[in-house]
Coordinates of C-alpha atoms and ligand atoms in Angstrom, one line a residue:
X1 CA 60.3 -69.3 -15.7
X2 CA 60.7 -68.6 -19.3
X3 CA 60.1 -66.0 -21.1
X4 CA 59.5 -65.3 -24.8
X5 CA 58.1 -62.4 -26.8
X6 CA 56.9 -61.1 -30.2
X7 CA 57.0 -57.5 -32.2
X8 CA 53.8 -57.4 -33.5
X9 CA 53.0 -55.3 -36.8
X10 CA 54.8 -54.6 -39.5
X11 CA 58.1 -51.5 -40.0
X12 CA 56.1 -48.1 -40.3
X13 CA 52.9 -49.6 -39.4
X14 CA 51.2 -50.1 -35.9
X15 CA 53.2 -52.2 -33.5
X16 CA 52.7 -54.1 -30.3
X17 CA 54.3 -56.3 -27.6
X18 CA 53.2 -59.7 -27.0
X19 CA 55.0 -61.7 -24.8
X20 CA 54.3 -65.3 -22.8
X21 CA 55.6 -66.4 -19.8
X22 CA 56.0 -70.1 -18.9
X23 CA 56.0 -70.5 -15.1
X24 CA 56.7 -74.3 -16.0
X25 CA 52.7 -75.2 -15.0
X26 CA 51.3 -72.4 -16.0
X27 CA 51.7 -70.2 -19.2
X28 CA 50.6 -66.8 -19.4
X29 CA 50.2 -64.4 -22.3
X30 CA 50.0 -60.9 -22.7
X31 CA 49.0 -58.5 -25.2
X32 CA 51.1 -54.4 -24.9
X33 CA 48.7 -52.2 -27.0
X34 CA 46.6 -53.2 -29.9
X35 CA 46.7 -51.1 -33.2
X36 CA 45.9 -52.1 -36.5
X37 CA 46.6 -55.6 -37.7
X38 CA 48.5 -56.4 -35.0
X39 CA 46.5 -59.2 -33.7
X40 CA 47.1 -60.8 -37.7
X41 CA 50.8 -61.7 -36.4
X42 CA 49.1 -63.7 -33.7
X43 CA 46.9 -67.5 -33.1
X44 CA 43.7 -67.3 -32.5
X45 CA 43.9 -69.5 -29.5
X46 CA 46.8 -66.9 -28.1
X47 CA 44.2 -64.2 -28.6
X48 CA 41.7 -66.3 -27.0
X49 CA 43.8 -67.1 -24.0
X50 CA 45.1 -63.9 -23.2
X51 CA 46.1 -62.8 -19.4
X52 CA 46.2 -59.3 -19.7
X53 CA 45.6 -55.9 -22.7
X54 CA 48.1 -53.7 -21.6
X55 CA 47.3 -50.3 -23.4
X56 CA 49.8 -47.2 -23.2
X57 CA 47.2 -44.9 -24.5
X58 CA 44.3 -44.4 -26.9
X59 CA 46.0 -42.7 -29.7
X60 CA 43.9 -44.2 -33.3
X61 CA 47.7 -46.5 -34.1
X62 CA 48.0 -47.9 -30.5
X63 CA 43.7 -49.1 -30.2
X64 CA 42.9 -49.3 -33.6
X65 CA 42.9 -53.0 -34.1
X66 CA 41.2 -53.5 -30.6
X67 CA 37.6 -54.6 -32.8
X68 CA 39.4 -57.6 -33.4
X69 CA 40.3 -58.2 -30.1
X70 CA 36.3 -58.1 -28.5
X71 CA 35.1 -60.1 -31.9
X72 CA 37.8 -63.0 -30.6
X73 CA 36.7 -62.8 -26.6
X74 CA 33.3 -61.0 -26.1
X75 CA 31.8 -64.3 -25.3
X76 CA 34.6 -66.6 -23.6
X77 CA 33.8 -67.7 -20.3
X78 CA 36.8 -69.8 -19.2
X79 CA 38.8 -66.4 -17.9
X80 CA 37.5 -62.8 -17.9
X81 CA 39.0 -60.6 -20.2
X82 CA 41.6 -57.8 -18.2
X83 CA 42.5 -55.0 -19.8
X84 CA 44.7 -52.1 -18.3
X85 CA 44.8 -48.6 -19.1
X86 CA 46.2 -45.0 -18.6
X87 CA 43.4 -42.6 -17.2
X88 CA 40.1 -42.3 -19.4
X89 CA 40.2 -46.3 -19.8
X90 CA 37.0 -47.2 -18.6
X91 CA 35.3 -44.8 -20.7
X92 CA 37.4 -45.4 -23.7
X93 CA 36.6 -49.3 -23.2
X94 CA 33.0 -49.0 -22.4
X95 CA 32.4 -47.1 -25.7
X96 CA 34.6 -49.2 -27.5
X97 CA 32.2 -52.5 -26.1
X98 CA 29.0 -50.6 -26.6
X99 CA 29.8 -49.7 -30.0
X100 CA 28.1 -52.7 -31.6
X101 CA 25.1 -55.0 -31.5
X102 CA 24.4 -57.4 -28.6
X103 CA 21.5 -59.9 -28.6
X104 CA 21.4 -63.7 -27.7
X105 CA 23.9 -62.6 -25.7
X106 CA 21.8 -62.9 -22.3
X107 CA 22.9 -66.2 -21.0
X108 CA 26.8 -65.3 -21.5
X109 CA 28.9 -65.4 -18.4
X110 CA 31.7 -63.6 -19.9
X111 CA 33.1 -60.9 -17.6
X112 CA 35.5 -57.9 -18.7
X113 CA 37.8 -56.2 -16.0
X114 CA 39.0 -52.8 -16.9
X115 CA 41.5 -50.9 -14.9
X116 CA 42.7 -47.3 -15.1
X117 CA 45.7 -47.0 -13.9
X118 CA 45.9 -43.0 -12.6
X119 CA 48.6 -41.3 -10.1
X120 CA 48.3 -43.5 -7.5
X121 CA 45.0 -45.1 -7.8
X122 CA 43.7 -47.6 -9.9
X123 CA 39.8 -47.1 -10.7
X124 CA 38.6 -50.6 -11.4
X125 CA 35.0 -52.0 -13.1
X126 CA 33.1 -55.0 -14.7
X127 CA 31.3 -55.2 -17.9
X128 CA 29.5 -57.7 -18.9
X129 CA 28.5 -59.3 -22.2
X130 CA 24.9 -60.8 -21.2
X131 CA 24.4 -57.1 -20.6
X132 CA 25.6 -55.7 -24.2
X133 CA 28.2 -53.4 -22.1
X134 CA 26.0 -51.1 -21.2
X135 CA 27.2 -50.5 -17.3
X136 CA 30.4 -50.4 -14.9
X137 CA 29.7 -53.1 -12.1
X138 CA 31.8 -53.4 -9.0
X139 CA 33.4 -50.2 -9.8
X140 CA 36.1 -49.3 -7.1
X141 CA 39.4 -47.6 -6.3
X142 CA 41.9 -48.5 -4.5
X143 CA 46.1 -47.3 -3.7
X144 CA 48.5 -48.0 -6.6
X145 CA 52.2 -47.2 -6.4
X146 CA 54.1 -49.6 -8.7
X147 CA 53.1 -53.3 -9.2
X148 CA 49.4 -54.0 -10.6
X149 CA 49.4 -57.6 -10.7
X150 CA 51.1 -60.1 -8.8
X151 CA 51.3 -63.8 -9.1
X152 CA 53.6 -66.4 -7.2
X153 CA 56.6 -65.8 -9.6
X154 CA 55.9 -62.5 -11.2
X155 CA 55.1 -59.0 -11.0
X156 CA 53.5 -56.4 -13.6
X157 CA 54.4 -52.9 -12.9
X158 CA 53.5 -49.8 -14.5
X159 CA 55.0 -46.5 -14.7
X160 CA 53.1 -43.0 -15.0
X161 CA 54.7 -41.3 -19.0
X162 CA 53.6 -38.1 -20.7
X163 CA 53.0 -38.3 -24.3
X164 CA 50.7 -34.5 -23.8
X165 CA 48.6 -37.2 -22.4
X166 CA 48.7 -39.2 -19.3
X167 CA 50.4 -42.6 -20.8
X168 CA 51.7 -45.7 -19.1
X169 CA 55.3 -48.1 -19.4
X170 CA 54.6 -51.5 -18.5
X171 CA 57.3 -54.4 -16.6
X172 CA 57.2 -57.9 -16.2
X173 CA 59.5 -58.8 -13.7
X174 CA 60.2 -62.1 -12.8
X175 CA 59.9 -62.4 -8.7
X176 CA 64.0 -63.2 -7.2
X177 CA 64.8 -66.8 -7.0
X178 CA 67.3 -67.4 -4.3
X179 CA 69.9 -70.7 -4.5
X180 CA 72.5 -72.1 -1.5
X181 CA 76.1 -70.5 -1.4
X182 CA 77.6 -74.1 -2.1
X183 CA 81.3 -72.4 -0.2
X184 CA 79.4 -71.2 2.8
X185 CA 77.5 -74.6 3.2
X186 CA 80.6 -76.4 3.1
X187 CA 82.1 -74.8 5.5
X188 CA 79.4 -75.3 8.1
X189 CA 80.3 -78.4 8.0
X190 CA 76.7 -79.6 7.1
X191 CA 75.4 -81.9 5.1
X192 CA 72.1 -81.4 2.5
X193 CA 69.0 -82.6 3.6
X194 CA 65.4 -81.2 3.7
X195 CA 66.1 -78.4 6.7
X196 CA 68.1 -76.6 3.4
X197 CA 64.1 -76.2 1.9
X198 CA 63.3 -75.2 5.5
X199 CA 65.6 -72.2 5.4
X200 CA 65.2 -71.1 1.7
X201 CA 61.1 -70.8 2.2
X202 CA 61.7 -68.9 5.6
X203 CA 59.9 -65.8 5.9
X204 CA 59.3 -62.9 8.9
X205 CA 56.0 -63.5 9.6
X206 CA 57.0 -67.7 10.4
X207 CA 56.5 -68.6 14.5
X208 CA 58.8 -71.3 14.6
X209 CA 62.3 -69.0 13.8
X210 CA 64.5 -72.0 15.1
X211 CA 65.7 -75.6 13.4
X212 CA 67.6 -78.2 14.9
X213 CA 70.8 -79.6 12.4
X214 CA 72.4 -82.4 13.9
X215 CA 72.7 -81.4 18.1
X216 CA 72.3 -78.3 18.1
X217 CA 69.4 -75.4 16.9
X218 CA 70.2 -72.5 14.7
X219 CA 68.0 -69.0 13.9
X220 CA 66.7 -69.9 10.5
X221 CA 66.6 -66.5 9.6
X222 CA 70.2 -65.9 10.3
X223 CA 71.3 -69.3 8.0
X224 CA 68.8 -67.9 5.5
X225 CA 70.9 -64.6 5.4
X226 CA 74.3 -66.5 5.2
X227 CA 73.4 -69.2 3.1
X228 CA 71.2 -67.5 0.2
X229 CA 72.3 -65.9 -2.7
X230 CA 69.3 -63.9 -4.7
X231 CA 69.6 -64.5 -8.4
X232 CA 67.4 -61.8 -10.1
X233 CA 64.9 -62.7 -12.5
X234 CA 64.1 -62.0 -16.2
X235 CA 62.3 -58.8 -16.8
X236 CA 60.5 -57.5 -19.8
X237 CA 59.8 -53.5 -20.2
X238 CA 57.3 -52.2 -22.8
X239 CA 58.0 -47.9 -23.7
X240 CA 56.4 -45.9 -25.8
X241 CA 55.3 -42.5 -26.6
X242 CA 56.6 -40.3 -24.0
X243 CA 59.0 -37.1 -23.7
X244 CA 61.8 -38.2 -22.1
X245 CA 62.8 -34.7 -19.5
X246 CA 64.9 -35.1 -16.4
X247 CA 61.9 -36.1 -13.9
X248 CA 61.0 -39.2 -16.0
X249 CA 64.5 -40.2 -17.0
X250 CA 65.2 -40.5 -12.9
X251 CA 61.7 -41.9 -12.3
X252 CA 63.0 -44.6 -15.2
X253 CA 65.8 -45.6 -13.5
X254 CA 64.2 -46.3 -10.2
X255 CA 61.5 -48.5 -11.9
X256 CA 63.4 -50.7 -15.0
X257 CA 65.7 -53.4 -12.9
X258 CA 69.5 -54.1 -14.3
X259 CA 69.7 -56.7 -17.1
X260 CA 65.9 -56.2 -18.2
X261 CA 65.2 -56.5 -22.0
X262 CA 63.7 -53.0 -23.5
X263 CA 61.0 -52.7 -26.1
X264 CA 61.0 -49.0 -26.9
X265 CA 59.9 -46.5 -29.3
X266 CA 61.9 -45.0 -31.6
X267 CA 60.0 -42.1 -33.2
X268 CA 62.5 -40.0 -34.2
X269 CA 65.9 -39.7 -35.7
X270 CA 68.9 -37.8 -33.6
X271 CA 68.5 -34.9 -36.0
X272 CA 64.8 -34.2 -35.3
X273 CA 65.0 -34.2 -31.8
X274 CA 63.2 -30.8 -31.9
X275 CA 60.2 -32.8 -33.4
X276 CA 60.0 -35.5 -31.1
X277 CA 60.1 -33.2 -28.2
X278 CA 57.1 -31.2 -29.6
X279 CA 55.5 -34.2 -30.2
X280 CA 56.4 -36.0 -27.0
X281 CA 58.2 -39.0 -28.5
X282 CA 61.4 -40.7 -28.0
X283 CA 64.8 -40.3 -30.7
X284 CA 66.3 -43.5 -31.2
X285 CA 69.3 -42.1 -28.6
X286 CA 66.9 -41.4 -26.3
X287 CA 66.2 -45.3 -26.5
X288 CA 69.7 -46.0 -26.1
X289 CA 70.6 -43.8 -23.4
X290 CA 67.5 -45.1 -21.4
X291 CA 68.8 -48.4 -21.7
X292 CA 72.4 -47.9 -21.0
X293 CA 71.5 -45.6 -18.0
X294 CA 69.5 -48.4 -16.4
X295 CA 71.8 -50.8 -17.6
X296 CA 69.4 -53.2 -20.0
X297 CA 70.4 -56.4 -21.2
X298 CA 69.2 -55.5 -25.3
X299 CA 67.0 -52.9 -26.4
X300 CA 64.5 -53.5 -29.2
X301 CA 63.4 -50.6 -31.4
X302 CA 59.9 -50.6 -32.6
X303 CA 57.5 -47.6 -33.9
X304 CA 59.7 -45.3 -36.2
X305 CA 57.5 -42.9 -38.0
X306 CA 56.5 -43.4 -41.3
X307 CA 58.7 -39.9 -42.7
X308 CA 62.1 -42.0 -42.6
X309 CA 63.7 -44.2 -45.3
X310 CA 64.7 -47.6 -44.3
X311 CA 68.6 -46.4 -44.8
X312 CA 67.5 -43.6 -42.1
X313 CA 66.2 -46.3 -39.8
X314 CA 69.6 -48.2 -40.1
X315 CA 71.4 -44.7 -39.2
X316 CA 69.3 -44.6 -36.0
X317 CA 70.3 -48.2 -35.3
X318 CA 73.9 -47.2 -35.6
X319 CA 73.1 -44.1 -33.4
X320 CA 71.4 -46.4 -31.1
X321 CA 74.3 -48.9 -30.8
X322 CA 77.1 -46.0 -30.3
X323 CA 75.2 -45.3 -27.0
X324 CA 73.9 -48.6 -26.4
X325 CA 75.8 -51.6 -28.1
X326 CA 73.4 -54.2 -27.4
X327 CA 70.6 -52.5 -29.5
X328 CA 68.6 -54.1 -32.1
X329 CA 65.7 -54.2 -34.7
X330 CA 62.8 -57.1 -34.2
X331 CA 64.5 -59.9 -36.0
X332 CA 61.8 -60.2 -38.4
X333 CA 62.4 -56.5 -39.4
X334 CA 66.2 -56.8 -40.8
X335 CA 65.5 -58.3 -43.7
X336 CA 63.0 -55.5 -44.9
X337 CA 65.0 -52.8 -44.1
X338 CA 67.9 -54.2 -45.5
X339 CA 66.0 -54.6 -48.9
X340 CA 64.4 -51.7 -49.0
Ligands
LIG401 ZN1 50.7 -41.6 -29.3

């Protein structure tokens, strides 16, 4: 799997996630909030193929450029549209949908799927464009704990913030690949051939638990335990707009895997720590000591409020990098800053 990703929006100004995920015959793309212009830094045919509208929260600078979004897919019928939300979702999206004109719309198949990701449930419903927006269809609810979408070689996870509001973090984690310990396998004295594929797609709930090699028949599951190593998979976290306090910090740590890459907010300088805690945002140290705490392979640092100076915001990257050394701005970002 490969994965690539994209700061959307400019220094000071609304910014989003976009990332795409190459399973090598499938690509996937999704879209981390949608404020204003966003959605300019991006094709129209990545817009129109979108997997997934991940929103943190409604604030105006995270949903403001979401017009753009329905003007692109209202009408595709190839996929439905899936957007994902923090509590309030499906009335936030149904307004948003019903907010213009629909005729000659009748005869569209296109299908949105909103979810609203609460504490441990996820409220789910249809709307449809042949019907101008105007209901929930299918709505249900069913158990949430971590992982809100699964494929066959990734998850996306969400975690439960507060920003004064419920908000969300988002993950993509790339599912454990598993190869042969090459040392062990030699000294069983085998040789390769296709009972090796037989062992590494073993699973529990298999009948047959036995293979034959040669003679004599081994427990598959205990050659799968001797033989496999895991190698973990690439992992992408999106957070922003929360107060970091003790309760969230631990629940971080349990959810973002080692070696992930981190796109967080960085509201607030070290100095106005006092501010961002009243205003339930995150200090460019708080950034860094999330990421060194769950041990992150880079952190990016996106959404610095508009009241800094770009010599401020390279401050906060050196206040970032004493904590975390592996902390950067969105490539694209250095040379303003460094200009300005
Ligand atoms: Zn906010």
């Amino acid at each position: 799997m490969s994965l690539i990703y994209q700061i959307l929006g400019k220094p000071f100004r609304d910014n989003a996630l976009h990332v795409c995920l190459s399973t090598g015959s499938s690509l996937y793309r999704f879209l981390f909030d949608c404020g204003e212009a966003v959605l300019s830094g991006m094709g129209l045919s990545e817009i129109q193929e979108n997997d997934g509208l991940f929103f943190s929260h409604f604030h105006t600078d995270h949903i403001a450029g979401m017009d753009s979004f329905i003007r692109v897919n209202y009408d595709r019928s190839h996929k439905k549209v899936k957007v994902y939300g923090p509590e309030d979702t499906l009335r936030v999206l149904g307004h948003r949908l019903q907010g213009f004109t629909w005729n000659l719309v009748q005869n569209n198949r296109c299908i949105w799927e909103v979810q609203e990701i609460q504490k441990q449930k996820i409220h789910k419903g249809l709307y449809y464009t042949s019907e101008g927006f105007s209901s929930i269809h299918d709505y249900s609810i069913f158990p949430w704990e971590k992982t809100i979408d699964s494929q066959d070689f990734f998850d996306i996870k969400a975690i439960s913030l507060y920003h004064g509001i419920p908000s969300l973090g988002y993950l993509i984690q790339e599912k454990c690949k598993f190869n042969i310990d090459k040392e062990k396998l030699a000294s069983l004295g085998f040789s390769h051939g296709p009972w090796l594929k037989k062992v590494k797609e073993y699973s529990n709930t298999q009948k047959e638990d036995m293979i034959k090699i040669g003679e004599r028949e081994y427990n598959l599951k205990e050659l799968q335990e001797f033989l496999l190593v895991p190698i973990p998979g690439e992992s992408i976290a999106y957070l922003t707009d929360f107060l970091l306090d003790d309760n969230t910090e631990k629940n971080l740590l349990d959810f973002l895997p080692k070696g992930c890459i981190l796109v967080c907010e960085s509201q607030y300088s070290k100095e106005d720590k006092d501010l961002a805690r009243k205003n339930y945002h995150l200090t460019s140290e708080d950034a860094a000591h999330i990421a060194k705490i769950s041990e992150a392979k880079e952190l990016i640092l996106i959404h610095f409020s508009q009241r800094y100076q770009s010599y401020q915001i390279m401050k906060m990257l050196e206040d970032a990098m004493s904590i975390f050394p592996e902390t950067h701005l969105p490539q694209e970002w250095i040379s303003f800053f460094r200009e300005c």
